[in-house]
Coordinates of C-alpha atoms and ligand atoms in Angstrom, one line a residue:
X1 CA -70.2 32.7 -20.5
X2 CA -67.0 35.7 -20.7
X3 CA -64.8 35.1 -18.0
X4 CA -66.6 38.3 -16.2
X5 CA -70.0 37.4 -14.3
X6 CA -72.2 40.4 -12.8
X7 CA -73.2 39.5 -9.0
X8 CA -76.4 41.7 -8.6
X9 CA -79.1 42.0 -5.5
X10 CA -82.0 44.4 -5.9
X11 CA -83.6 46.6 -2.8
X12 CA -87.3 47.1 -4.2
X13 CA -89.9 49.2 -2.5
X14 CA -93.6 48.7 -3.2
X15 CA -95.9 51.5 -2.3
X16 CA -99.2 49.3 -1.0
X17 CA -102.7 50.5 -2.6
X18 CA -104.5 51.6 0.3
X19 CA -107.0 54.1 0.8
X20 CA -105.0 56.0 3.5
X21 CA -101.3 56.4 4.7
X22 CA -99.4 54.3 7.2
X23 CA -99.8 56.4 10.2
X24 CA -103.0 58.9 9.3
X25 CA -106.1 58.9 7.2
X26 CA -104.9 61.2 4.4
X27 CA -105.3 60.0 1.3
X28 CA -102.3 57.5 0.1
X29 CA -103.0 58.1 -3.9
X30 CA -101.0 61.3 -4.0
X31 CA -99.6 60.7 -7.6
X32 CA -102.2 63.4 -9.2
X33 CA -102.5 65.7 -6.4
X34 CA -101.3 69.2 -6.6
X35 CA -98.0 70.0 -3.9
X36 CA -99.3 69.6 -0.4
X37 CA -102.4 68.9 -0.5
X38 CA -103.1 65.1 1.2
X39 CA -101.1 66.1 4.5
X40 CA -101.9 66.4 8.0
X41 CA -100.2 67.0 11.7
X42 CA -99.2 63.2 11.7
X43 CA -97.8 62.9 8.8
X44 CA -96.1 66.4 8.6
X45 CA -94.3 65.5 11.9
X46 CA -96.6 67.8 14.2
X47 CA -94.9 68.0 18.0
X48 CA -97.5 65.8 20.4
X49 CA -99.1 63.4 17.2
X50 CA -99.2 60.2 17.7
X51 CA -99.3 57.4 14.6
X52 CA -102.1 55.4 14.3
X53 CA -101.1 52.2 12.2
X54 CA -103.0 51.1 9.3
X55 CA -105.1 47.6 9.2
X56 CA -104.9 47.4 5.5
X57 CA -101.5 47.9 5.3
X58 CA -100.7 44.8 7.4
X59 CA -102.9 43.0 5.3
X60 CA -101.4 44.0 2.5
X61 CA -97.9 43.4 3.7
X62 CA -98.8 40.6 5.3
X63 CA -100.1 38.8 1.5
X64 CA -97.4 40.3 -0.3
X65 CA -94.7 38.1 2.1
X66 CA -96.8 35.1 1.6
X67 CA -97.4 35.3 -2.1
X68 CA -93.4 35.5 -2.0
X69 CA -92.8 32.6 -0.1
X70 CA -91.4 34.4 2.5
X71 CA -91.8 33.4 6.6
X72 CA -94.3 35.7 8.4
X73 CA -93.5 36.3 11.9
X74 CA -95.7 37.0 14.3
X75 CA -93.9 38.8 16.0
X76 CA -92.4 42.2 14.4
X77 CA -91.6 45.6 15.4
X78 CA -91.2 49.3 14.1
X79 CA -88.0 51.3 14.6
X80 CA -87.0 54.5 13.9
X81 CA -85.0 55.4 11.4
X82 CA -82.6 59.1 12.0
X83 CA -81.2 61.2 9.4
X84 CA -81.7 64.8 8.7
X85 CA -83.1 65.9 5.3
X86 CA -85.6 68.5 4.4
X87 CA -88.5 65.7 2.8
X88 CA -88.2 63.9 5.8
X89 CA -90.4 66.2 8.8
X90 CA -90.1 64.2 12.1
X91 CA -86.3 64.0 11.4
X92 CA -87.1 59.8 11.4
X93 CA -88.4 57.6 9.3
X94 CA -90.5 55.0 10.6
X95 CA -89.4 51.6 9.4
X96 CA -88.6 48.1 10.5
X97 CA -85.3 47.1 11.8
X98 CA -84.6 45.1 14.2
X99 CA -87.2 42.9 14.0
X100 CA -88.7 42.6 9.9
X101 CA -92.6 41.2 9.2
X102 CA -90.9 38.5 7.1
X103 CA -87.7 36.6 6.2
X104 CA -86.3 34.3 3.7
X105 CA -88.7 34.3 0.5
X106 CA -87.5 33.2 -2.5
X107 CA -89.3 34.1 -6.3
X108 CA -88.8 32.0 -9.4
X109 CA -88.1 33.6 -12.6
X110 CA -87.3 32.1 -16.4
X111 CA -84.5 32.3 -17.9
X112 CA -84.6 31.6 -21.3
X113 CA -86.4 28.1 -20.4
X114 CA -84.6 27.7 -17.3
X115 CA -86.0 28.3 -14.1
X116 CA -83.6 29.9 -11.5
X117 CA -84.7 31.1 -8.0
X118 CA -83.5 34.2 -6.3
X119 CA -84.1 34.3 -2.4
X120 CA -85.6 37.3 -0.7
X121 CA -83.4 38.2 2.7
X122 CA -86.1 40.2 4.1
X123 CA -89.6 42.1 3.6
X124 CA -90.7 45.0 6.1
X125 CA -93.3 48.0 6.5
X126 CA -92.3 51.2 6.3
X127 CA -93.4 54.4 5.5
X128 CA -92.4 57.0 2.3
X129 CA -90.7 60.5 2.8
X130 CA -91.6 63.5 0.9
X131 CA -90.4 64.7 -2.4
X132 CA -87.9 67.4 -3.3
X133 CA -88.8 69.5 -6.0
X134 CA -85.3 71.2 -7.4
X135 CA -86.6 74.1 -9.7
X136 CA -83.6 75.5 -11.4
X137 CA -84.3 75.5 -14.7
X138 CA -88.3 77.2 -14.4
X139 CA -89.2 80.9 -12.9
X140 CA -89.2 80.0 -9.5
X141 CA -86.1 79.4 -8.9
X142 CA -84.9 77.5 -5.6
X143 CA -85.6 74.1 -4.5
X144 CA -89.3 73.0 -3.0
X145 CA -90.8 69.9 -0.8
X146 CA -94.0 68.3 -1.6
X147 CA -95.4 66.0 2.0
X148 CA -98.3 64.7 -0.6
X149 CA -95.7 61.3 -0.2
X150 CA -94.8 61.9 3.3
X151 CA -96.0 58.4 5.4
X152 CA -97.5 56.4 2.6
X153 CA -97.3 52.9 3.4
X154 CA -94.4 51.0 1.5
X155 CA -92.6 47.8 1.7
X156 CA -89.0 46.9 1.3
X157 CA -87.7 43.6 -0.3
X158 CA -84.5 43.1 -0.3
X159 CA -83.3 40.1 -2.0
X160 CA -80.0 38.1 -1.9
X161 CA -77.3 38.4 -4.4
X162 CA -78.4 35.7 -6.8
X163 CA -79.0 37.6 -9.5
X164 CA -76.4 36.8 -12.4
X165 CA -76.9 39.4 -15.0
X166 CA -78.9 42.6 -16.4
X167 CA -81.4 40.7 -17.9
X168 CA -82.2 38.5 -14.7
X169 CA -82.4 41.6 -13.2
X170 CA -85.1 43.1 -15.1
X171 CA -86.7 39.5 -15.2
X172 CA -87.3 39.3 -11.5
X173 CA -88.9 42.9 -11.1
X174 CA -91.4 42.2 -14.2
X175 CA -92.3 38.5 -11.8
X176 CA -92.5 40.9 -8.9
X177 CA -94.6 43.2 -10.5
X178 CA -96.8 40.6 -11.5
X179 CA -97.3 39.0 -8.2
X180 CA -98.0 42.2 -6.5
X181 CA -100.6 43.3 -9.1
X182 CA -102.2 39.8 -9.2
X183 CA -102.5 39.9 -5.5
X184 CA -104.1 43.4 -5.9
X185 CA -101.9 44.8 -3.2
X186 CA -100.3 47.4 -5.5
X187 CA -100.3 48.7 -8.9
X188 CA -96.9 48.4 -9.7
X189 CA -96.4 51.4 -11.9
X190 CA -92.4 51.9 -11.7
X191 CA -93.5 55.2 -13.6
X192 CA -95.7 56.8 -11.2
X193 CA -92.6 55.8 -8.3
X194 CA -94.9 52.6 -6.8
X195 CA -92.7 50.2 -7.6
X196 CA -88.8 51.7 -6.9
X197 CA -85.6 49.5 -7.4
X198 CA -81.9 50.2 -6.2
X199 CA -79.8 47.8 -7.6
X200 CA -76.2 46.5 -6.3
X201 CA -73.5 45.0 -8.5
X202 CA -70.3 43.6 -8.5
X203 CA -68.3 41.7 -10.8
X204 CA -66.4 38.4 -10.9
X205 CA -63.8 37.6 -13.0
X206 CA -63.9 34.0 -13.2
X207 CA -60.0 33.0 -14.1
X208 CA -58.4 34.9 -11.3
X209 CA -61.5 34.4 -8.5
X210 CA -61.0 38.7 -8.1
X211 CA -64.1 40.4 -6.7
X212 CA -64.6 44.1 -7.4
X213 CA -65.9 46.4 -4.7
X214 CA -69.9 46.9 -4.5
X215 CA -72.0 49.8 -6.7
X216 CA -74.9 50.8 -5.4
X217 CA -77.4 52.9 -8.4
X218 CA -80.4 54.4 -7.4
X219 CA -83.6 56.3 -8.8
X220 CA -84.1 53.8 -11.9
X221 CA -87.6 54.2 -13.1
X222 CA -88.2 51.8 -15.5
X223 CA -87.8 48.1 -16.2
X224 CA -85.6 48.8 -19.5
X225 CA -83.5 50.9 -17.3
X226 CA -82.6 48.9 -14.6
X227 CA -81.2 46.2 -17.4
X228 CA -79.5 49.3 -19.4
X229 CA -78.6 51.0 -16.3
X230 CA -76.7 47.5 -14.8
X231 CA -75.6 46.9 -18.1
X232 CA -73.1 50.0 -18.2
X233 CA -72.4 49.8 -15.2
X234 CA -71.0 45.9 -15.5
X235 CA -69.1 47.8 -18.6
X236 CA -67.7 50.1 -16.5
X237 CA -66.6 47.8 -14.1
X238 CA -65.0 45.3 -16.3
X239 CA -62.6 47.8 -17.7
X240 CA -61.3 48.9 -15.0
X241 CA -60.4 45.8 -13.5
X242 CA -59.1 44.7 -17.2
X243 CA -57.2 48.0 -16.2
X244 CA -55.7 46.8 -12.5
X245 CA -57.6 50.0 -11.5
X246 CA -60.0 49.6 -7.9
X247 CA -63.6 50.4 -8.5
X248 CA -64.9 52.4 -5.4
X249 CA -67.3 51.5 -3.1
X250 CA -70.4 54.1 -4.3
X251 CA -73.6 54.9 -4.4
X252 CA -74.3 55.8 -8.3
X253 CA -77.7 57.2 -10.0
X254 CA -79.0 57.0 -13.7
X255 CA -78.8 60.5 -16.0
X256 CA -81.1 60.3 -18.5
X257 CA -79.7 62.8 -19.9
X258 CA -76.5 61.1 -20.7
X259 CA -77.5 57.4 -20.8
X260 CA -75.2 56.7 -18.0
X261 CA -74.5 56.3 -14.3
X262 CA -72.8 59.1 -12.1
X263 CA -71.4 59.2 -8.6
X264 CA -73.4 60.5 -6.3
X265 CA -71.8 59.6 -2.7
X266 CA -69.1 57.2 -1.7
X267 CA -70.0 54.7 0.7
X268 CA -68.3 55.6 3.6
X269 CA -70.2 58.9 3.9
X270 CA -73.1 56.8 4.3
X271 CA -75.0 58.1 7.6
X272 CA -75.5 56.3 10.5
X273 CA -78.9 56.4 11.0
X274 CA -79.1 55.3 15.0
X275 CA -81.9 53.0 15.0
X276 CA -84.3 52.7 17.7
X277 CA -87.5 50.8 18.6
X278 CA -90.1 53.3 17.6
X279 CA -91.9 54.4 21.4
X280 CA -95.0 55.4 19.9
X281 CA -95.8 52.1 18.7
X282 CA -96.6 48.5 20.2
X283 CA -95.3 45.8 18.6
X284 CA -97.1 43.8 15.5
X285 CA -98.0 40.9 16.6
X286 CA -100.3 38.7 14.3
X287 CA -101.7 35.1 14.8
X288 CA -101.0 32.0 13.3
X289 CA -104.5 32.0 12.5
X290 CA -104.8 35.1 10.9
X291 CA -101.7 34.7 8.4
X292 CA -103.1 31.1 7.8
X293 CA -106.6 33.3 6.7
X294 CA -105.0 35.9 4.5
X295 CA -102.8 32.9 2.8
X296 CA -105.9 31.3 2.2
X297 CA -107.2 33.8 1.0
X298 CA -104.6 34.6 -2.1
X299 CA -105.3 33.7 -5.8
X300 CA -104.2 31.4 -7.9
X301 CA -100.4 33.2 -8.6
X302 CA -98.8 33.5 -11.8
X303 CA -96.4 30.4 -12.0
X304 CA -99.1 28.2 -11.1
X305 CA -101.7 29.5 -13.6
X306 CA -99.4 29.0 -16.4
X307 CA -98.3 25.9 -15.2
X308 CA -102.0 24.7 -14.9
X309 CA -102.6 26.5 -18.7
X310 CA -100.1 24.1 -20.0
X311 CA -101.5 21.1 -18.6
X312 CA -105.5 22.1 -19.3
X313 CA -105.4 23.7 -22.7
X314 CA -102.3 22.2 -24.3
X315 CA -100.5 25.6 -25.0
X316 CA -96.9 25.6 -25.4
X317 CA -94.8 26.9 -22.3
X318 CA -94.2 30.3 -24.1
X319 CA -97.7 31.2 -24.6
X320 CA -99.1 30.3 -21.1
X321 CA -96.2 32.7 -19.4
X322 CA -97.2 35.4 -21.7
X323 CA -101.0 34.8 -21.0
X324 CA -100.5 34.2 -17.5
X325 CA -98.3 37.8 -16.8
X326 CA -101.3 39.8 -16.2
X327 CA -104.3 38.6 -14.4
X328 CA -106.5 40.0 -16.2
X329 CA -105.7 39.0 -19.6
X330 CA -104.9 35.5 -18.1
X331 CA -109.3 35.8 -17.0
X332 CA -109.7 36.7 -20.4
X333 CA -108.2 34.3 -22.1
X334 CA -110.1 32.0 -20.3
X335 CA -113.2 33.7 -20.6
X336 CA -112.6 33.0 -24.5
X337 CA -111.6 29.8 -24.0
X338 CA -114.9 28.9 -22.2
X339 CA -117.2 30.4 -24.7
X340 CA -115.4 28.9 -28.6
X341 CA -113.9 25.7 -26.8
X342 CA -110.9 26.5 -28.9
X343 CA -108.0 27.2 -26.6
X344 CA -105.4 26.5 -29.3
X345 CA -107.1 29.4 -31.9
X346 CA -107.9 31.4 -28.8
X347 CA -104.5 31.9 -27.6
X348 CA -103.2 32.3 -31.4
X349 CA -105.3 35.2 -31.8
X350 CA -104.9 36.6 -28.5
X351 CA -100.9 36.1 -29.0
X352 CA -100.5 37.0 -32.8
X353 CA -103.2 39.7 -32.8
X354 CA -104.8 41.3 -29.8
X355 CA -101.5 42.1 -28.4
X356 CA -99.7 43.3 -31.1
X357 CA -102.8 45.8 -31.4
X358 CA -102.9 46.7 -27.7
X359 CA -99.2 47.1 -28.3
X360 CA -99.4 49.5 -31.0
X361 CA -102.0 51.7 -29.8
X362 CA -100.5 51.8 -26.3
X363 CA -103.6 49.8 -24.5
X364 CA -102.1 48.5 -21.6
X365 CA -105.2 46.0 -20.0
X366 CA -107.5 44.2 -21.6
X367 CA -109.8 45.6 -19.7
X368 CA -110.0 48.5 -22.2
X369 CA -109.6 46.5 -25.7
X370 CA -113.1 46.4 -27.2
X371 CA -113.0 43.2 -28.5
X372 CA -115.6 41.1 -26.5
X373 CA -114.6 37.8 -25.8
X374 CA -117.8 36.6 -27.6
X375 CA -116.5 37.9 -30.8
X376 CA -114.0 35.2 -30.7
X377 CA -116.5 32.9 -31.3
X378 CA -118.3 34.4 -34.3
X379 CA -114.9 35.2 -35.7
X380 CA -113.8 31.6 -35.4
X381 CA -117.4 30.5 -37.0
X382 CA -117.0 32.7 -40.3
X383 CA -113.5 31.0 -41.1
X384 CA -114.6 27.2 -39.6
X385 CA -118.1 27.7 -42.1
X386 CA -115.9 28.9 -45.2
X387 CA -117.8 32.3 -44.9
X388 CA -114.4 34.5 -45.1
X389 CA -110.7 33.2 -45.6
X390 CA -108.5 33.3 -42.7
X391 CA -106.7 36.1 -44.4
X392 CA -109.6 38.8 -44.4
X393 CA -110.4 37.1 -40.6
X394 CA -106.7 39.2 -39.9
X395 CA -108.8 41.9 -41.6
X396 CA -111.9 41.9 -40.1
X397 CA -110.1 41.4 -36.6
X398 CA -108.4 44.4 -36.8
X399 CA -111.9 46.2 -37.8
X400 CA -112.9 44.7 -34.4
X401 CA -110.1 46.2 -32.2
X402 CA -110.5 49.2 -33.9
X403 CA -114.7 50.1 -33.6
X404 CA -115.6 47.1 -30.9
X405 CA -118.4 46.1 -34.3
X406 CA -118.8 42.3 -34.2
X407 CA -116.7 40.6 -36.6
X408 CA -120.5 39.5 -38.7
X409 CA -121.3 43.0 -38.4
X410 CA -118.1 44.3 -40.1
X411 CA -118.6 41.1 -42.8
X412 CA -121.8 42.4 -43.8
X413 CA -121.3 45.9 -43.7
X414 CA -118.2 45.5 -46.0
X415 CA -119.6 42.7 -48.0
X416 CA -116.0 40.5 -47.0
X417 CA -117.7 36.9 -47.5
X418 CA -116.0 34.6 -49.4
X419 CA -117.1 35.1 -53.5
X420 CA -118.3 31.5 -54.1
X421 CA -120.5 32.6 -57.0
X422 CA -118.9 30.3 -59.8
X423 CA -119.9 32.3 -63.0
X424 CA -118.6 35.7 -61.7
X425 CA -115.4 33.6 -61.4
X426 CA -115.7 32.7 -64.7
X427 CA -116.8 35.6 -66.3
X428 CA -113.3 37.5 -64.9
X429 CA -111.2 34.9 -66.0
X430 CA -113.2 34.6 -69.7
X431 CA -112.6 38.1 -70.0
X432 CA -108.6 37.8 -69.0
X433 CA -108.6 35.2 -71.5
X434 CA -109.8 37.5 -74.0
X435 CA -107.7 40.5 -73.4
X436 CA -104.7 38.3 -73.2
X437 CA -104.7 35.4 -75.8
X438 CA -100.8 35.0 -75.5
X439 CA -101.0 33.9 -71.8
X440 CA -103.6 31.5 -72.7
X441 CA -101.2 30.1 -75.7
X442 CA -98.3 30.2 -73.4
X443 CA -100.6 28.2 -70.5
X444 CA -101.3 25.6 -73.5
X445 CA -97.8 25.0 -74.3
X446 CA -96.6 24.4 -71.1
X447 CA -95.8 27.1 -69.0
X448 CA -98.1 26.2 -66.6
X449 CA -97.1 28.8 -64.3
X450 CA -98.8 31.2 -66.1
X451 CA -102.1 30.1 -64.5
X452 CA -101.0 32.6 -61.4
X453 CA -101.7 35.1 -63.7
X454 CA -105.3 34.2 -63.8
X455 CA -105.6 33.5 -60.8
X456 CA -104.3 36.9 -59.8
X457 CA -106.6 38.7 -62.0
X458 CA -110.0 37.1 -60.4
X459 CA -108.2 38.1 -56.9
X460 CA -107.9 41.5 -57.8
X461 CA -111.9 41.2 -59.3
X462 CA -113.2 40.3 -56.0
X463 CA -110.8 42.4 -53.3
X464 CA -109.4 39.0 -52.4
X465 CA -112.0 37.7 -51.1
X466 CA -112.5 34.3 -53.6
X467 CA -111.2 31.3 -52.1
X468 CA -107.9 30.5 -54.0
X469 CA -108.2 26.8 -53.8
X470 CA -111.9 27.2 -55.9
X471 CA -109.9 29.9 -58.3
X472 CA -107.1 27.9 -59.4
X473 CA -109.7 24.7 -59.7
X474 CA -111.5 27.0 -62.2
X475 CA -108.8 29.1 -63.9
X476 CA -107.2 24.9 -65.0
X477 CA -110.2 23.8 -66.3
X478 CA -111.4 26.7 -68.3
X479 CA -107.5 26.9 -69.5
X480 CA -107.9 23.6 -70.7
X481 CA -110.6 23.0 -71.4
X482 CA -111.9 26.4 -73.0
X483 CA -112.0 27.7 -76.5
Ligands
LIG1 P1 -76.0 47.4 2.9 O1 -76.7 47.2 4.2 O2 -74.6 47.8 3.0 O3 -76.8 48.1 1.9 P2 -76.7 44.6 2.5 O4 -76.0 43.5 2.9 O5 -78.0 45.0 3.2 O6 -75.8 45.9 2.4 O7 -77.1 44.4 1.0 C1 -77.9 45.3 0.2 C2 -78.1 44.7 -1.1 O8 -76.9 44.4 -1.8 C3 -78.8 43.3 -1.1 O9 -79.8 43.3 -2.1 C4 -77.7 42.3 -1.4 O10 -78.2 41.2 -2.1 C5 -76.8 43.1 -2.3 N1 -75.4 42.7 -2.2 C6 -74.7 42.3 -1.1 N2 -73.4 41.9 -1.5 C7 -73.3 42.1 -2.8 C8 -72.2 42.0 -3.8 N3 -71.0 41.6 -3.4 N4 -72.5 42.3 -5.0 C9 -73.7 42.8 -5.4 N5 -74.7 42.9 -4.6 C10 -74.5 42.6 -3.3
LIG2 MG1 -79.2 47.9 2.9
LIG3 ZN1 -101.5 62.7 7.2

């Protein structure tokens, strides 16, 4: 630990996965849709609409607070929200203010073996603004607003300062992701904007108990970002106190363009946005009963299933998180599990092979590898039965990945079993002999190492496919025993 520490909290919205927006039934996946196309009076802030609140989005809400350990209330409210600003029609958002859907949460996360919690202050509904569309640099110059985004259903986490560094940072929004994408309320995609983070940092230096001021950094679209993003900005901030200097109070976004952050407004011009209760709509109230359903209703979550991996197929701590991050390969895992009995190979493979080839062709679920989980099985059959060496297994797996063949298909076709045919052995290693007497002489005085050489030669013979262990047994006793 330096003598600086980084004092970080994280405002996250979550666009939910409905089929409609908050307010309206236009269509809440907009991401694809050309410029104004999935709007309406309602959500384009028509004079005499009214909003119409979406079920789903409750639901949705509702699970996400749970499966964050937060406190539903049963009693919430919506408020508006006033600013002026050209994405934003009805001069309001609608959000909740006064009165949030739920309060202190907390989410674990793992920090290089450690598990630290960070508490969630609040979680509440609200709904998304437009987009501004800044053309400068194309033909049509000026600046444009898309309503496609305009009252799709979000929620806002805010959490508590807890968070001691970049990397916890980035930590916590992959666990949130996770949970929100297990729970199938949203997809999570920071790059398609359904998962947004502004991030807050200060620093403390540690020997004199000095606080700098708060920075605010906004519009950080990826995980790697947020960590590099915090990162220079803790930078930043150190030197300047290192330098006496005061580090203002600011609101700071992410260039790409120069891999760094830049002012974009000073706190105090922050606008006051005159909250009200929103007349248009009745409270939320939702029973006991009906939170008590929808918590029944969640799936096993993340921590749990690797916790439970651990314990049930013996896997070491490591593995299980990694297995356990995404639902579905955590279901597939288990699905191979269930069919070779072998959770200790399964999740080898799985870790050592499957992902490093979804990584490297860019698959991002399981879903879409073609490697059946039955394969497993017949894969794990040719090495247990001697039939190929775990080597050309590597092989063939890859072959699998690559054309979804069953690894005995790709054996056959490519004639990869194990050589066990004893005189073909022999016959290469006569004929090395042969062509190199003064190896064999060598072998016979003593240099016994120069049996590799042999053994190399009836490897190259048969494509590696001849079991050493058999090769070397040979190569010895024709060596010493031959003529
Ligand atoms: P504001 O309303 O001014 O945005 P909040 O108190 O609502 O401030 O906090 C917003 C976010 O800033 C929260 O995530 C909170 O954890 C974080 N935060 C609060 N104080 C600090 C601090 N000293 N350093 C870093 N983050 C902070
Ligand atoms: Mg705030
Ligand atoms: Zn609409």
């Amino acid at each position: 630990m330096g003598r600086y520490r980084s004092v970080i909290g994280l405002e996250i919205h979550v666009q939910l996965s409905t089929k409609t927006k908050l307010f309206c039934s236009c269509s809440a996946d907009v991401f694809d849709s050309p410029p104004n196309t999935n709007i309406c009076p309602v959500c384009t802030g028509q004079p005499g609409v009214l909003p119409v609140l979406n079920e789903q989005a409750v639901e949705y809400a509702v699970k996400a607070a749970l499966a964050l350990n937060f406190e539903v209330h049963e009693y919430s409210r919506f408020d508006r929200k006033n600013y002026f600003y050209p994405d934003l029609p009805k001069g309001y958002q609608i959000t909740q203010y006064f009165y949030p859907l739920a309060t202190n949460g907390w989410v674990e996360i793992d920090v290089d073996g450690t598990k630290k919690r960070i508490r969630l202050r609040r979680l509440h509904m609200e709904e998304d603004a437009g987009k501004m569309i800044h053309a400068e640099d194309s033909l049509e110059k000026g600046s444009f607003v898309d309503y496609n985004r305009s009252g799709v259903p979000l929620i806002e986490i805010v959490t508590e300062p807890d968070i001691s560094s970049p990397k916890e940072a980035r930590l916590f929004l992959e666990k949130l992701r996770s949970i929100v994408r297990y729970i199938g309320v949203s997809s999570g995609d920071m790059e398609k904007g359904a998962l947004r983070c502004d991030a807050n940092i200060s620093v403390v230096d540690e020997e004199t108990g000095g606080r700098s001021n708060r920075v605010e950094v906004k519009n950080i679209n990826s995980f790697k970002l947020v960590e590099k993003a915090l990162e220079y900005e803790f930078g930043r901030i150190v030197e300047a106190m290192e330098k006496g200097e005061e580090i203002p109070q600011e609101t700071r976004g992410w260039s790409m363009r120069d891999k760094k952050t830049i002012s974009m407004r000073s706190k105090e011009e922050e606008s006051d946005y005159r909250y009200f209760p929103e007349p248009d709509l009745p409270p939320l109230v939702i029973s006991k009963e009906r939170i008590e359903k929808i918590k029944e209703s969640l799936p096993e979550l993340p921590d749990k299933k690797k916790e439970r991996f651990v314990k049930e197929y013996g896997i070491p701590e490591y593995d299980a998180g990694v297995l356990t991050a995404d639902r579905d390969l955590a279901d597939y895992y288990e699905e191979v599990v269930s069919i070779t009995k072998k959770p200790k190979e399964a999740s080898n493979w799985i870790m050592t092979q499957l992902l490093r080839y979804m990584n490297e062709s860019g698959i991002d679920s399981v879903k879409d590898v073609k490697v059946k989980p039955e394969y497993f099985k017949d894969l794990f059959d040719l090495i247990d039965s001697g039939k190929i060496t775990t080597n050309i297994a590597k092989d063939v797996f890859r072959q699998v990945f690559e054309t979804g063949k069953s690894p005995s298909q790709i054996v056959k076709e490519k004639g990869l079993e194990v050589v066990t045919d004893e005189n073909l052995i022999r016959q290469v290693i006569e004929k090395a002999m042969k062509e190199n007497p003064k190896a064999v002489e060598q072998y016979r005085s003593g240099k016994k190492g120069v049996m590799g050489y042999f053994i190399g030669q009836v490897m190259r013979a048969t494509k590696g496919k001849a079991d050493p262990k058999v090769v070397q047994k040979i190569v010895v006793d024709m060596l010493e025993n031959g003529e």
